[in-house]
GROMACS .gro file of C-alpha atoms in nm:
model
  188
    1MET     CA    1  -1.442   2.604  -1.486
    2SER     CA    2  -1.392   2.611  -1.853
    3LYS     CA    3  -1.170   2.356  -2.028
    4ASP     CA    4  -0.914   2.625  -2.091
    5ASN     CA    5  -0.851   2.662  -1.723
    6ARG     CA    6  -0.779   2.294  -1.657
    7MET     CA    7  -0.444   2.182  -1.557
    8PRO     CA    8  -0.326   1.903  -1.828
    9ILE     CA    9  -0.230   1.564  -1.681
   10VAL     CA   10   0.139   1.499  -1.770
   11ILE     CA   11   0.283   1.151  -1.798
   12ILE     CA   12   0.667   1.146  -1.803
   13PRO     CA   13   0.844   0.840  -1.949
   14PRO     CA   14   1.075   0.650  -1.704
   15GLY     CA   15   1.421   0.809  -1.666
   16GLN     CA   16   1.316   1.148  -1.772
   17LEU     CA   17   1.256   1.455  -1.561
   18PRO     CA   18   0.959   1.684  -1.591
   19ASN     CA   19   0.990   2.037  -1.685
   20PHE     CA   20   0.706   2.260  -1.705
   21PRO     CA   21   0.787   2.596  -1.885
   22GLY     CA   22   0.739   2.884  -1.656
   23GLN     CA   23   0.658   2.667  -1.348
   24GLY     CA   24   0.934   2.440  -1.301
   25PRO     CA   25   0.916   2.062  -1.204
   26GLY     CA   26   0.578   1.948  -1.066
   27PRO     CA   27   0.411   1.633  -0.955
   28VAL     CA   28   0.429   1.326  -1.188
   29ILE     CA   29   0.180   1.069  -1.242
   30PRO     CA   30   0.365   0.732  -1.314
   31PRO     CA   31   0.288   0.569  -1.647
   32VAL     CA   32   0.003   0.346  -1.643
   33SER     CA   33   0.120   0.001  -1.759
   34GLY     CA   34   0.183  -0.368  -1.648
   35PRO     CA   35  -0.054  -0.649  -1.567
   36ASN     CA   36  -0.273  -0.446  -1.317
   37PHE     CA   37  -0.343  -0.171  -1.548
   38PRO     CA   38  -0.491  -0.315  -1.880
   39GLY     CA   39  -0.555   0.006  -2.069
   40GLN     CA   40  -0.708   0.202  -1.776
   41GLY     CA   41  -0.563   0.145  -1.431
   42PRO     CA   42  -0.703   0.149  -1.080
   43GLY     CA   43  -0.802   0.517  -1.089
   44ILE     CA   44  -0.579   0.822  -1.002
   45ILE     CA   45  -0.223   0.726  -0.884
   46ILE     CA   46  -0.061   0.986  -0.682
   47PRO     CA   47   0.308   0.945  -0.628
   48PRO     CA   48   0.380   0.812  -0.272
   49TRP     CA   49   0.622   1.127  -0.201
   50LEU     CA   50   0.297   1.346  -0.222
   51ILE     CA   51   0.129   1.147   0.045
   52PRO     CA   52   0.092   1.330   0.368
   53GLY     CA   53   0.205   1.110   0.667
   54ILE     CA   54   0.451   0.918   0.447
   55PRO     CA   55   0.790   1.072   0.471
   56ASN     CA   56   0.992   1.184   0.165
   57ILE     CA   57   1.240   0.904   0.134
   58PRO     CA   58   1.546   0.960  -0.079
   59ASN     CA   59   1.652   0.674  -0.321
   60LEU     CA   60   1.979   0.595  -0.166
   61PRO     CA   61   2.100   0.253  -0.132
   62GLY     CA   62   2.087   0.107   0.195
   63MET     CA   63   1.877   0.381   0.341
   64GLN     CA   64   1.553   0.277   0.514
   65GLN     CA   65   1.279   0.461   0.674
   66ARG     CA   66   1.024   0.322   0.911
   67LEU     CA   67   0.664   0.394   0.980
   68ASP     CA   68   0.470   0.234   1.248
   69VAL     CA   69   0.100   0.211   1.187
   70ARG     CA   70  -0.231   0.023   1.247
   71ILE     CA   71  -0.380  -0.083   0.932
   72LYS     CA   72  -0.766  -0.078   0.885
   73SER     CA   73  -0.967  -0.227   0.610
   74VAL     CA   74  -1.202   0.038   0.472
   75PHE     CA   75  -1.441  -0.222   0.333
   76ALA     CA   76  -1.458  -0.443   0.653
   77ASP     CA   77  -1.429  -0.130   0.878
   78ARG     CA   78  -1.198  -0.352   1.095
   79TYR     CA   79  -0.830  -0.347   1.185
   80ILE     CA   80  -0.583  -0.593   1.060
   81ASN     CA   81  -0.466  -0.862   1.299
   82VAL     CA   82  -0.258  -1.190   1.296
   83GLU     CA   83  -0.448  -1.490   1.376
   84GLY     CA   84  -0.298  -1.808   1.541
   85ASN     CA   85  -0.218  -1.963   1.204
   86ASN     CA   86  -0.015  -1.638   1.129
   87LEU     CA   87  -0.259  -1.534   0.857
   88LEU     CA   88  -0.342  -1.160   0.837
   89GLN     CA   89  -0.714  -1.096   0.893
   90ALA     CA   90  -0.944  -0.780   0.922
   91ASN     CA   91  -1.127  -0.867   1.247
   92ILE     CA   92  -1.037  -0.617   1.516
   93GLN     CA   93  -1.288  -0.334   1.580
   94ASN     CA   94  -1.096  -0.132   1.849
   95ALA     CA   95  -0.794   0.040   1.735
   96ASN     CA   96  -0.616  -0.007   2.071
   97ARG     CA   97  -0.639  -0.383   2.051
   98ALA     CA   98  -0.496  -0.397   1.692
   99PRO     CA   99  -0.138  -0.481   1.651
  100ILE     CA  100   0.106  -0.226   1.526
  101PHE     CA  101   0.277  -0.287   1.194
  102ARG     CA  102   0.611  -0.142   1.081
  103LEU     CA  103   0.635  -0.046   0.716
  104ILE     CA  104   1.022  -0.054   0.634
  105PHE     CA  105   1.057   0.144   0.321
  106ILE     CA  106   1.315   0.031   0.068
  107ASP     CA  107   1.245   0.336  -0.174
  108ARG     CA  108   0.973   0.587  -0.212
  109ASN     CA  109   0.682   0.346  -0.227
  110ARG     CA  110   0.819  -0.024  -0.186
  111PHE     CA  111   0.820  -0.157   0.154
  112ARG     CA  112   0.854  -0.457   0.370
  113LEU     CA  113   0.583  -0.524   0.636
  114ARG     CA  114   0.663  -0.633   0.982
  115ILE     CA  115   0.451  -0.681   1.310
  116GLN     CA  116   0.631  -0.467   1.551
  117GLY     CA  117   0.886  -0.676   1.749
  118GLY     CA  118   0.776  -0.989   1.555
  119ASN     CA  119   0.787  -1.155   1.216
  120PHE     CA  120   0.779  -1.014   0.863
  121VAL     CA  121   0.485  -1.063   0.629
  122ARG     CA  122   0.509  -1.271   0.293
  123VAL     CA  123   0.275  -1.380   0.034
  124ASP     CA  124   0.238  -1.763   0.051
  125ASN     CA  125   0.178  -2.007  -0.235
  126ARG     CA  126  -0.188  -1.969  -0.206
  127ASP     CA  127  -0.163  -1.585  -0.216
  128PHE     CA  128  -0.239  -1.533   0.154
  129LEU     CA  129  -0.071  -1.274   0.365
  130VAL     CA  130   0.122  -1.468   0.637
  131ALA     CA  131   0.344  -1.328   0.917
  132ASP     CA  132   0.587  -1.614   0.968
  133THR     CA  133   0.921  -1.510   0.820
  134ASP     CA  134   1.241  -1.317   0.873
  135ASN     CA  135   1.380  -1.032   0.675
  136ARG     CA  136   1.524  -1.254   0.412
  137GLY     CA  137   1.192  -1.405   0.323
  138ALA     CA  138   0.969  -1.098   0.360
  139SER     CA  139   0.760  -0.992   0.054
  140ILE     CA  140   0.806  -0.648  -0.090
  141PHE     CA  141   0.494  -0.453  -0.143
  142SER     CA  142   0.406  -0.131  -0.308
  143LEU     CA  143   0.191   0.128  -0.164
  144PHE     CA  144  -0.032   0.364  -0.365
  145ARG     CA  145  -0.291   0.618  -0.248
  146THR     CA  146  -0.642   0.561  -0.383
  147ASP     CA  147  -0.845   0.833  -0.217
  148ASN     CA  148  -0.791   1.112   0.046
  149ARG     CA  149  -0.658   0.892   0.332
  150GLU     CA  150  -0.704   0.545   0.167
  151PHE     CA  151  -0.417   0.333   0.011
  152ALA     CA  152  -0.380   0.028  -0.177
  153MET     CA  153  -0.098  -0.229  -0.159
  154ILE     CA  154   0.036  -0.435  -0.455
  155ALA     CA  155   0.196  -0.770  -0.369
  156PRO     CA  156   0.500  -0.909  -0.543
  157ASN     CA  157   0.277  -1.137  -0.758
  158GLY     CA  158   0.140  -0.810  -0.920
  159ASN     CA  159  -0.206  -0.833  -0.751
  160PHE     CA  160  -0.369  -0.592  -0.518
  161VAL     CA  161  -0.403  -0.698  -0.160
  162ARG     CA  162  -0.776  -0.739  -0.072
  163VAL     CA  163  -0.998  -0.856   0.208
  164ARG     CA  164  -1.152  -1.202   0.124
  165GLU     CA  165  -1.531  -1.211   0.127
  166ASN     CA  166  -1.618  -1.504   0.369
  167ASP     CA  167  -1.356  -1.463   0.637
  168ASN     CA  168  -1.196  -1.118   0.603
  169ARG     CA  169  -0.841  -1.278   0.553
  170LEU     CA  170  -0.585  -1.080   0.357
  171VAL     CA  171  -0.514  -1.211   0.000
  172ALA     CA  172  -0.312  -1.092  -0.302
  173ARG     CA  173  -0.557  -1.189  -0.574
  174ALA     CA  174  -0.731  -0.868  -0.693
  175GLN     CA  175  -0.656  -0.775  -1.063
  176ASN     CA  176  -0.758  -0.406  -1.016
  177ALA     CA  177  -0.817  -0.169  -0.725
  178GLY     CA  178  -1.167  -0.175  -0.573
  179PRO     CA  179  -1.352  -0.137  -0.240
  180ARG     CA  180  -1.197  -0.430  -0.098
  181THR     CA  181  -0.845  -0.326  -0.170
  182ARG     CA  182  -0.859  -0.010   0.019
  183PHE     CA  183  -0.680   0.038   0.363
  184ARG     CA  184  -0.614   0.333   0.602
  185LEU     CA  185  -0.292   0.371   0.787
  186ARG     CA  186  -0.318   0.520   1.142
  187GLU     CA  187   0.036   0.640   1.234
  188ILE     CA  188   0.150   0.546   1.582
   0.00000   0.00000   0.00000
């Protein structure tokens, strides 16, 4: 492929609609900015509305979509579980034994995380993910696609959720996306 045949990457400023002459509107890569993207970002960011398996959710106030999934850490090769102290940890090998999480979307990529039929997940003061609150205390996470079927979550503190090295607990401390911040969502 020559450089003349390549499709250019287009970044559209917030609040403007893309218009590609002769082709109409197309996919948009959001601007790379903020504390997690110091000049380069976590890699290619594909808008969540182009992610297979995540419904196309309109931005209407009060409208919520739900998606029931089992979450698997790509790095640890284990499913996420809630331990006795309500901390989230990647320690279940068999998918059928892993709890079901419900992603409750607020808009196209922001969501609250809830254990099906149980508590909501929040980020505590030590940046651990804890499942011990109700809807009002739940943290709002952002979901971004990092690879073919892999996703990264950004916590309200602006950091990526990652699997901690020594005990596989989930913490929101990663400045950039990397191997420990990748998860797979298995739709139920």
